Every structure is written in structure tokens, then in C-alpha cells.
Amino acid sequence: MTVHIKLYGEKGERFEEIKRDLTDHLGYEPSNPEVVGFLMGDFDQPELSLTSAEKK
């Protein structure tokens, strides 16, 4: 299954910021699907803080 996602504005900028941080941490530039994989892996962690939308 393939899923395509477009990010605009602040969400796109935030994704690029996360990708830069991962690049610094890993020592190489991860692909976009790899970045999403890291984000999805973090999502399952119990210590994940709620976003402002979820706190309402």
C-alpha cells in the first residue's frame, strides 16, 4: 500500500526541521519515508506528550 502526503506551510517547515535534526543525529540524510518511520515509532511511546489540539 502506498500513501502520499503533502505538507504545506508550518507543517512542511516542521517536517524539514525534524529531518535536519535527524540528519545531524544519524550522520546521513534520511529519506522522507524513513523520517516518517521515526515519527511513527515515537508515536507509540507512552511518554509522548499530547499536542495542543489533543489537550482541548
Backbone as CSV, one residue per row, in Angstrom:
resi,resn,N_x,N_y,N_z,CA_x,CA_y,CA_z,C_x,C_y,C_z
1,MET,0.842,-1.177,0.000,0.000,0.000,0.000,0.889,1.242,0.000
2,THR,0.535,2.199,-0.801,1.281,3.453,-0.878,0.382,4.598,-0.446
3,VAL,0.930,5.494,0.376,0.202,6.674,0.837,1.040,7.896,0.495
4,HIS,0.426,8.876,-0.148,1.111,10.123,-0.480,0.573,11.224,0.417
5,ILE,1.475,12.031,0.947,1.087,13.108,1.862,1.778,14.395,1.422
6,LYS,1.018,15.484,1.388,1.595,16.798,1.096,1.489,17.645,2.344
7,LEU,2.577,18.292,2.699,2.596,19.180,3.852,2.823,20.607,3.363
8,TYR,2.052,21.526,3.886,2.142,22.916,3.476,2.454,23.797,4.677
9,GLY,3.054,24.938,4.401,3.266,25.956,5.427,4.063,25.458,6.614
10,GLU,3.538,25.737,7.805,4.246,25.409,9.042,4.480,23.911,9.203
11,LYS,3.544,23.097,8.732,3.714,21.651,8.861,4.862,21.156,7.990
12,GLY,4.983,21.697,6.789,6.098,21.348,5.915,7.422,21.823,6.491
13,GLU,7.419,23.024,7.030,8.634,23.556,7.659,9.043,22.713,8.864
14,ARG,8.058,22.291,9.656,8.355,21.469,10.841,8.931,20.119,10.426
15,PHE,8.383,19.535,9.358,8.910,18.265,8.864,10.368,18.423,8.446
16,GLU,10.674,19.485,7.725,12.055,19.726,7.287,12.978,19.954,8.484
17,GLU,12.480,20.614,9.518,13.267,20.821,10.736,13.576,19.472,11.404
18,ILE,12.568,18.629,11.492,12.768,17.291,12.069,13.769,16.508,11.236
19,LYS,13.657,16.608,9.920,14.578,15.896,9.030,16.013,16.389,9.223
20,ARG,16.207,17.700,9.378,17.553,18.246,9.631,18.107,17.733,10.952
21,ASP,17.259,17.710,11.986,17.694,17.201,13.290,18.095,15.726,13.196
22,LEU,17.300,14.933,12.478,17.634,13.518,12.300,18.926,13.356,11.507
23,THR,19.129,14.201,10.509,20.355,14.153,9.707,21.573,14.389,10.601
24,ASP,21.476,15.385,11.468,22.576,15.666,12.407,22.809,14.485,13.344
25,HIS,21.732,13.898,13.833,21.825,12.794,14.793,22.345,11.508,14.144
26,LEU,21.863,11.203,12.943,22.216,9.945,12.280,23.548,10.011,11.528
27,GLY,23.925,11.212,11.097,25.150,11.348,10.313,24.931,11.160,8.823
28,TYR,23.685,11.026,8.412,23.328,10.955,6.990,21.907,11.487,6.845
29,GLU,21.533,11.868,5.621,20.191,12.409,5.411,19.207,11.271,5.152
30,PRO,18.256,11.089,6.070,17.269,10.030,5.869,16.270,10.420,4.777
31,SER,15.695,9.422,4.135,14.655,9.685,3.143,13.391,10.149,3.860
32,ASN,12.484,10.755,3.124,11.229,11.191,3.735,10.475,10.022,4.368
33,PRO,10.365,8.859,3.693,9.688,7.731,4.346,10.401,7.277,5.627
34,GLU,11.718,7.377,5.652,12.461,6.999,6.859,12.148,7.963,8.005
35,VAL,12.045,9.256,7.700,11.691,10.246,8.722,10.305,9.931,9.282
36,VAL,9.362,9.637,8.405,8.014,9.294,8.859,8.059,8.038,9.723
37,GLY,8.898,7.077,9.362,9.049,5.873,10.172,9.524,6.185,11.581
38,PHE,10.492,7.093,11.710,10.957,7.512,13.037,9.821,8.182,13.813
39,LEU,9.067,9.049,13.145,7.960,9.727,13.807,6.887,8.739,14.246
40,MET,6.582,7.775,13.410,5.578,6.768,13.763,6.061,5.908,14.924
41,GLY,7.342,5.601,14.950,7.897,4.827,16.048,7.792,5.572,17.363
42,ASP,8.010,6.881,17.331,7.896,7.696,18.532,6.452,7.844,18.983
43,PHE,5.524,7.760,18.075,4.113,7.953,18.386,3.603,6.901,19.368
44,ASP,4.136,5.695,19.295,3.680,4.602,20.150,4.252,4.658,21.558
45,GLN,5.152,5.568,21.817,5.797,5.645,23.125,4.848,6.233,24.158
46,PRO,4.723,5.638,25.362,3.795,6.133,26.377,4.109,7.532,26.890
47,GLU,5.381,7.956,26.820,5.726,9.280,27.335,5.483,10.392,26.312
48,LEU,4.874,10.057,25.183,4.573,11.059,24.163,3.639,12.116,24.736
49,SER,4.011,13.379,24.609,3.162,14.451,25.121,2.060,14.745,24.117
50,LEU,0.924,15.161,24.611,-0.224,15.475,23.762,0.025,16.784,23.026
51,THR,-0.490,16.862,21.792,-0.408,18.111,21.048,-1.463,19.069,21.594
52,SER,-1.360,20.320,21.246,-2.312,21.312,21.744,-3.736,20.971,21.306
53,ALA,-3.915,20.376,20.134,-5.245,20.017,19.656,-5.827,18.894,20.515
54,GLU,-5.006,17.986,20.986,-5.492,16.873,21.799,-5.775,17.288,23.234
55,LYS,-5.192,18.383,23.691,-5.382,18.841,25.062,-6.727,19.537,25.254
56,LYS,-7.345,19.963,24.150,-8.616,20.714,24.238,-9.752,19.823,24.664
